[in-house]
Coordinates of C-alpha atoms and ligand atoms in Angstrom, one line a residue:
M1 CA 10.7 -9.9 29.6
N2 CA 7.0 -10.8 29.3
P3 CA 6.9 -14.7 29.8
S4 CA 4.7 -15.1 26.8
I5 CA 7.0 -13.1 24.6
E6 CA 9.9 -15.3 25.8
L7 CA 7.8 -18.4 25.0
I8 CA 7.2 -17.2 21.4
R9 CA 10.9 -16.3 21.0
N10 CA 11.9 -19.8 22.1
R11 CA 9.6 -21.3 19.5
L12 CA 11.1 -19.0 17.0
T13 CA 14.7 -19.8 17.8
D14 CA 13.9 -23.6 17.7
A15 CA 12.3 -23.2 14.3
V16 CA 15.2 -21.1 12.9
Q17 CA 17.7 -23.7 14.1
K18 CA 15.8 -26.4 12.4
I19 CA 15.7 -24.3 9.1
G20 CA 19.5 -24.0 9.2
R21 CA 19.7 -21.1 6.8
S22 CA 18.9 -17.4 6.7
I23 CA 15.3 -16.6 5.7
Q24 CA 13.6 -13.4 4.3
I25 CA 10.1 -12.6 5.4
M26 CA 8.3 -9.7 3.7
E27 CA 5.8 -7.7 5.7
V28 CA 3.7 -6.5 2.8
C29 CA 1.9 -3.7 4.7
G30 CA 3.3 -0.3 5.6
T31 CA 1.5 -0.2 8.9
H32 CA 3.3 -3.4 9.8
T33 CA 6.6 -1.9 8.8
V34 CA 6.1 1.0 11.2
A35 CA 4.6 -1.1 14.0
L36 CA 7.5 -3.6 13.8
F37 CA 10.0 -0.8 14.3
R38 CA 7.9 1.0 16.9
H39 CA 7.6 -2.1 19.1
G40 CA 11.2 -3.2 18.7
I41 CA 10.1 -6.5 17.2
R42 CA 13.0 -6.6 14.7
S43 CA 15.5 -6.6 17.6
L44 CA 13.8 -9.6 19.2
L45 CA 14.3 -11.8 16.1
P46 CA 17.0 -14.5 16.1
E47 CA 19.9 -14.1 13.8
G48 CA 19.1 -15.4 10.3
V49 CA 15.5 -13.9 10.2
R50 CA 15.5 -10.9 8.0
L51 CA 12.4 -8.7 7.6
L52 CA 11.8 -7.0 4.3
S53 CA 9.4 -4.1 3.8
G54 CA 7.1 -4.7 0.9
P55 CA 5.0 -2.7 -1.5
G56 CA 2.2 -2.1 1.0
C57 CA 2.3 1.7 1.6
P58 CA -0.4 3.3 -0.5
V59 CA 1.5 6.5 -1.1
C60 CA 4.8 4.8 -1.9
V61 CA 3.3 2.6 -4.7
T62 CA 1.5 5.4 -6.5
D63 CA 3.5 5.8 -9.7
Q64 CA 5.2 9.0 -10.6
G65 CA 2.9 9.4 -13.6
T66 CA -0.2 9.7 -11.3
I67 CA 1.6 12.4 -9.2
D68 CA 2.5 14.3 -12.4
T69 CA -1.0 14.0 -13.7
L70 CA -2.4 15.5 -10.5
L71 CA 0.1 18.3 -10.8
E72 CA -1.0 19.1 -14.3
L73 CA -4.7 19.0 -13.2
A74 CA -3.9 21.3 -10.3
K75 CA -2.9 24.0 -12.9
R76 CA -6.4 24.1 -14.3
P77 CA -8.6 26.8 -12.7
D78 CA -11.8 24.8 -13.4
T79 CA -10.7 21.8 -11.3
L80 CA -10.5 21.2 -7.6
I81 CA -8.0 18.4 -6.5
T82 CA -8.9 16.5 -3.4
T83 CA -6.4 14.1 -1.8
Y84 CA -5.3 12.4 1.4
G85 CA -2.6 14.4 3.2
D86 CA 0.5 12.4 2.5
M87 CA 0.0 12.7 -1.2
I88 CA 0.5 16.4 -1.4
R89 CA 4.2 16.1 -0.2
V90 CA 5.2 13.4 -2.8
P91 CA 7.5 15.1 -5.3
G92 CA 6.5 14.7 -8.9
S93 CA 9.0 15.2 -11.8
R94 CA 9.4 18.9 -11.0
T95 CA 7.5 19.8 -7.8
S96 CA 4.8 18.6 -5.4
L97 CA 1.2 19.6 -4.9
E98 CA 2.2 21.2 -1.6
K99 CA 4.8 23.3 -3.3
L100 CA 2.5 24.4 -6.1
H101 CA 0.6 26.4 -3.5
R102 CA -2.6 26.3 -5.5
P103 CA -5.9 27.2 -3.9
N104 CA -7.6 24.4 -5.9
V105 CA -5.7 21.6 -4.0
R106 CA -7.5 20.5 -0.9
V107 CA -6.5 17.8 1.7
V108 CA -9.4 15.7 2.8
L109 CA -9.7 13.2 5.6
S110 CA -12.3 11.0 3.9
T111 CA -14.0 10.3 0.6
D112 CA -17.1 11.9 2.1
D113 CA -15.2 15.2 2.4
A114 CA -14.2 14.9 -1.2
L115 CA -17.8 14.5 -2.3
D116 CA -18.8 17.3 0.0
A117 CA -16.3 19.5 -1.9
A118 CA -18.2 18.7 -5.1
R119 CA -21.5 19.6 -3.4
K120 CA -20.1 22.9 -2.3
N121 CA -18.3 23.8 -5.5
P122 CA -20.8 23.2 -8.3
D123 CA -18.7 25.4 -10.7
K124 CA -15.6 23.2 -10.4
L125 CA -14.9 19.6 -11.5
V126 CA -13.7 17.9 -8.3
V127 CA -11.0 15.2 -8.8
F128 CA -10.4 12.8 -6.0
A129 CA -7.0 11.1 -6.0
A130 CA -8.1 7.6 -5.4
V131 CA -5.1 5.8 -4.1
G132 CA -4.5 2.8 -1.8
F133 CA -5.4 -0.8 -1.7
E134 CA -8.5 -2.9 -1.1
T135 CA -8.7 -1.1 2.3
T136 CA -9.5 2.3 0.9
A137 CA -11.1 1.3 -2.4
P138 CA -14.5 0.4 -0.8
A139 CA -14.7 3.9 0.6
T140 CA -14.2 5.3 -3.0
A141 CA -17.0 3.0 -4.2
V142 CA -19.3 4.2 -1.5
V143 CA -19.0 7.8 -2.5
L144 CA -19.5 6.9 -6.1
Q145 CA -22.7 5.2 -5.1
Q146 CA -23.7 8.3 -3.1
A147 CA -22.8 10.7 -6.0
L148 CA -25.0 8.6 -8.3
A149 CA -27.9 8.6 -5.8
E150 CA -27.7 12.4 -5.4
G151 CA -27.1 13.0 -9.1
I152 CA -23.8 14.9 -8.4
R153 CA -22.2 15.4 -11.8
N154 CA -19.1 17.4 -10.9
F155 CA -17.4 14.6 -8.9
T156 CA -14.7 12.4 -10.5
I157 CA -11.7 10.2 -9.4
L158 CA -8.2 9.7 -10.8
C159 CA -8.2 6.0 -10.1
A160 CA -4.9 4.5 -8.9
H161 CA -6.2 1.9 -6.5
K162 CA -4.0 -1.2 -6.2
L163 CA -4.6 -4.9 -5.5
V164 CA -2.3 -6.8 -3.1
I165 CA -2.3 -10.4 -4.4
P166 CA -1.2 -9.6 -8.0
A167 CA 1.7 -7.6 -6.5
M168 CA 2.8 -10.5 -4.3
K169 CA 2.6 -12.8 -7.4
A170 CA 4.6 -10.2 -9.4
L171 CA 7.3 -10.2 -6.8
L172 CA 7.7 -13.9 -6.8
E173 CA 7.6 -14.1 -10.6
G174 CA 10.7 -12.1 -11.1
R175 CA 11.0 -8.9 -9.1
N176 CA 12.2 -10.7 -6.0
D177 CA 11.9 -14.5 -5.8
K178 CA 14.2 -14.6 -2.8
I179 CA 11.2 -13.9 -0.5
D180 CA 10.6 -17.0 1.7
A181 CA 7.3 -16.0 3.2
F182 CA 4.8 -13.2 3.8
L183 CA 3.5 -11.6 6.9
C184 CA 0.2 -10.6 5.3
P185 CA -1.5 -7.2 5.9
G186 CA -4.1 -6.9 8.6
H187 CA -6.3 -4.1 7.1
V188 CA -6.3 -5.4 3.6
S189 CA -7.1 -8.9 4.8
V190 CA -10.2 -7.6 6.6
I191 CA -11.6 -6.9 3.2
I192 CA -10.2 -9.7 1.0
G193 CA -10.1 -12.4 3.6
S194 CA -7.4 -14.9 4.5
D195 CA -8.5 -17.3 1.8
A196 CA -7.3 -14.8 -0.8
Y197 CA -3.7 -15.8 0.0
R198 CA -4.2 -19.5 -0.9
P199 CA -2.7 -19.2 -4.4
I200 CA 0.5 -17.7 -3.0
A201 CA 0.8 -20.6 -0.5
E202 CA -0.3 -23.3 -2.9
M203 CA 1.2 -22.2 -6.3
Y204 CA 4.4 -20.6 -5.0
H205 CA 4.9 -22.6 -1.8
R206 CA 5.3 -19.6 0.4
P207 CA 3.8 -19.5 3.9
C208 CA 1.3 -16.6 4.4
V209 CA 0.3 -15.6 7.9
V210 CA -2.1 -12.7 8.5
A211 CA -1.4 -10.7 11.6
G212 CA -2.8 -7.6 13.3
F213 CA -0.7 -4.8 14.6
E214 CA -0.2 -5.7 18.3
P215 CA 3.4 -6.7 19.1
M216 CA 2.5 -10.2 20.3
Q217 CA 0.5 -10.8 17.2
M218 CA 3.3 -9.8 14.9
L219 CA 5.8 -11.9 16.8
E220 CA 3.4 -14.9 16.8
G221 CA 2.9 -14.4 13.0
I222 CA 6.6 -14.5 12.4
A223 CA 7.0 -17.6 14.7
R224 CA 4.2 -19.4 12.7
I225 CA 6.0 -18.6 9.5
C226 CA 9.3 -20.0 10.7
E227 CA 7.5 -23.1 12.1
Q228 CA 5.9 -23.6 8.6
I229 CA 9.3 -23.3 6.9
S230 CA 11.0 -25.6 9.4
S231 CA 8.5 -28.3 8.8
G232 CA 8.5 -27.8 5.0
R233 CA 4.9 -26.5 4.9
A234 CA 3.4 -23.5 3.1
C235 CA -0.1 -22.7 4.0
V236 CA -2.3 -19.7 5.0
E237 CA -2.8 -19.0 8.7
S238 CA -4.3 -16.1 10.6
V239 CA -3.5 -14.8 14.0
Y240 CA -6.0 -11.9 13.5
Q241 CA -9.2 -13.9 13.5
A242 CA -11.0 -11.3 15.6
A243 CA -11.1 -9.0 12.5
V244 CA -10.3 -11.2 9.5
R245 CA -12.7 -13.9 8.2
P246 CA -11.6 -16.4 5.5
A247 CA -14.0 -14.9 3.0
G248 CA -13.4 -11.3 4.0
N249 CA -16.0 -8.5 3.9
E250 CA -18.5 -9.7 1.3
I251 CA -20.3 -6.3 1.2
A252 CA -17.1 -4.4 0.5
L253 CA -16.0 -6.9 -2.1
K254 CA -19.4 -6.6 -3.9
L255 CA -19.1 -2.9 -4.0
L256 CA -15.6 -3.1 -5.5
E257 CA -16.9 -5.5 -8.1
E258 CA -19.8 -3.2 -9.0
F259 CA -17.7 -0.1 -9.8
F260 CA -14.2 -1.4 -10.7
E261 CA -12.4 -3.9 -12.7
P262 CA -8.8 -5.1 -12.5
W263 CA -6.4 -3.9 -15.2
D264 CA -2.6 -3.9 -15.8
G265 CA -1.9 -0.5 -14.3
P266 CA 1.5 1.0 -13.2
W267 CA 3.0 0.6 -9.8
R268 CA 6.0 2.6 -8.6
G269 CA 9.0 0.4 -8.7
L270 CA 7.1 -2.7 -9.9
G271 CA 6.1 -1.5 -13.3
R272 CA 2.8 -2.7 -14.8
I273 CA 1.4 -5.7 -13.0
P274 CA -1.2 -7.9 -14.7
G275 CA -4.5 -7.2 -13.0
G276 CA -2.7 -5.3 -10.3
T277 CA -4.7 -2.0 -10.4
L278 CA -8.3 -1.1 -10.4
R279 CA -10.1 1.1 -13.0
L280 CA -13.6 2.2 -13.3
K281 CA -16.0 0.0 -15.3
K282 CA -17.2 1.4 -18.6
Q283 CA -20.7 2.1 -17.3
Y284 CA -19.2 4.5 -14.6
E285 CA -16.9 6.4 -17.0
Q286 CA -18.7 9.7 -16.0
F287 CA -16.6 9.5 -12.8
D288 CA -13.3 9.0 -14.6
A289 CA -11.3 12.3 -14.3
A290 CA -9.0 11.3 -17.1
K291 CA -11.9 10.7 -19.5
R292 CA -13.8 13.8 -18.4
L293 CA -10.8 16.0 -18.8
D294 CA -9.5 14.2 -21.8
I295 CA -6.0 13.6 -20.4
T296 CA -3.8 10.7 -20.9
P297 CA -2.2 9.8 -17.5
L298 CA 1.5 10.5 -17.8
D299 CA 4.2 7.9 -17.7
S300 CA 7.1 9.5 -15.8
P301 CA 10.5 8.1 -14.6
E302 CA 11.3 8.0 -10.9
P303 CA 13.5 10.8 -9.4
A304 CA 17.2 10.5 -10.3
G305 CA 19.1 8.5 -7.8
C306 CA 16.0 7.4 -5.8
L307 CA 15.9 3.6 -5.0
C308 CA 12.3 3.6 -3.9
G309 CA 11.5 1.0 -6.6
R310 CA 14.1 -1.4 -5.2
V311 CA 13.1 -0.7 -1.6
L312 CA 9.5 -1.5 -2.4
C313 CA 10.5 -4.9 -3.9
G314 CA 12.6 -5.7 -0.8
L315 CA 15.8 -5.8 -2.9
V316 CA 17.6 -3.2 -0.8
E317 CA 17.2 -1.6 2.6
P318 CA 16.8 2.2 2.7
P319 CA 20.3 2.9 4.0
S320 CA 21.6 1.4 0.8
C321 CA 20.2 4.4 -1.1
P322 CA 23.0 6.9 -1.6
L323 CA 20.5 9.7 -0.9
F324 CA 19.2 8.3 2.4
A325 CA 19.5 10.7 5.3
K326 CA 21.5 13.0 3.1
T327 CA 19.7 14.8 0.3
C328 CA 16.6 12.7 1.2
N329 CA 15.1 13.1 4.7
P330 CA 11.6 13.7 6.1
D331 CA 12.0 17.5 5.7
H332 CA 13.2 17.3 2.1
P333 CA 11.9 13.9 0.7
V334 CA 13.1 12.9 -2.7
G335 CA 10.9 9.8 -3.0
P336 CA 7.5 8.8 -1.5
C337 CA 9.1 6.1 0.8
M338 CA 10.5 9.1 2.8
V339 CA 7.2 11.1 2.6
S340 CA 4.7 8.6 3.9
T341 CA 4.6 7.8 7.6
E342 CA 4.2 4.2 6.4
G343 CA 7.1 4.3 4.1
A344 CA 10.1 2.1 4.7
C345 CA 12.6 5.0 4.3
S346 CA 10.7 7.2 6.8
A347 CA 10.5 4.3 9.3
W348 CA 14.2 3.5 9.0
Y349 CA 15.1 7.2 9.4
K350 CA 12.9 7.6 12.4
Y351 CA 13.9 4.4 14.2
R352 CA 17.5 4.2 12.9
G353 CA 16.9 0.7 11.6
R354 CA 16.4 -0.8 15.1
Ligands
SF4_401 S1 16.1 7.4 0.8 FE1 14.8 8.8 -0.4 S2 15.5 8.7 -2.5 FE2 16.3 6.9 -1.4 S3 14.9 5.3 -1.8 FE3 14.2 6.3 0.1 S4 12.8 7.8 -0.5 FE4 13.9 7.2 -2.4

């Protein structure tokens, strides 16, 4: 074994012995979930350290109502739905965008492509499914700025962007207060900065360590968390300083502030979280698909039997779902956690929990 990995493992084992009880660390980010599996990090951890996958996969946390609303919009001949790829496979209450087989549903690789669809289809109202966290929201703000500059009037968004810190607070305030610490998401932290986690460390006394996606960084992050717990500390640390600054990306944050405001929007599995979702500010309502099309976003229940909500809160592991690897598998997903490549169920299925 690589000597530096061995060194980190020794520190980890020492810390866990000092702690003297089992601990639960939540990796908030879906990219971490997959990377931890792919690099076999879970199998390197000493007994007593349990990793929980959190609500950090953009597709997984998009509520069923947003999916159903997109499905309703896709039936209108005068609209063109643009969305990132994973979203089209997520089942709504009755079907998915993929299974609808509508010519007016288009997968895009970027928000630029979505805006381009508006330029090229002036007879349609283009709706972009704006999902994801602080990582993707700035790209949405950039195209809104561009649409304004070009005077493009047929571009709108169905805004379902989420904010990570309110979700972490919501977890600790009732959904799952058994979480001992957080391995904080690398990509989101590039935007919001490591200082953003201070309230979690200071108010809730939970260690927060920001890590990138290299195996050594993730292992080091977990070791730092265990060392904090073993010495009774709870603070914010970063082992991803090459990309994450304490104050984050101020330009991106300003853009978010210009176009959006926090509101108590719905999350899959976590319900409505105070200030946990972004919506367009009133002065930019012309970009709001719901307002332009006069629709009230639907409030739909989760698929019968699906435990995605409990998986996203770290309350159960995917194999505890009675549908896991039976009626729910990557070819026939029942819930979004099996659809998205970053979803916990998909990662467990692919790596068999190792
Ligand atoms: S296995 Fe399928 S149905 Fe069960 S929680 Fe995961 S995605 Fe939902």
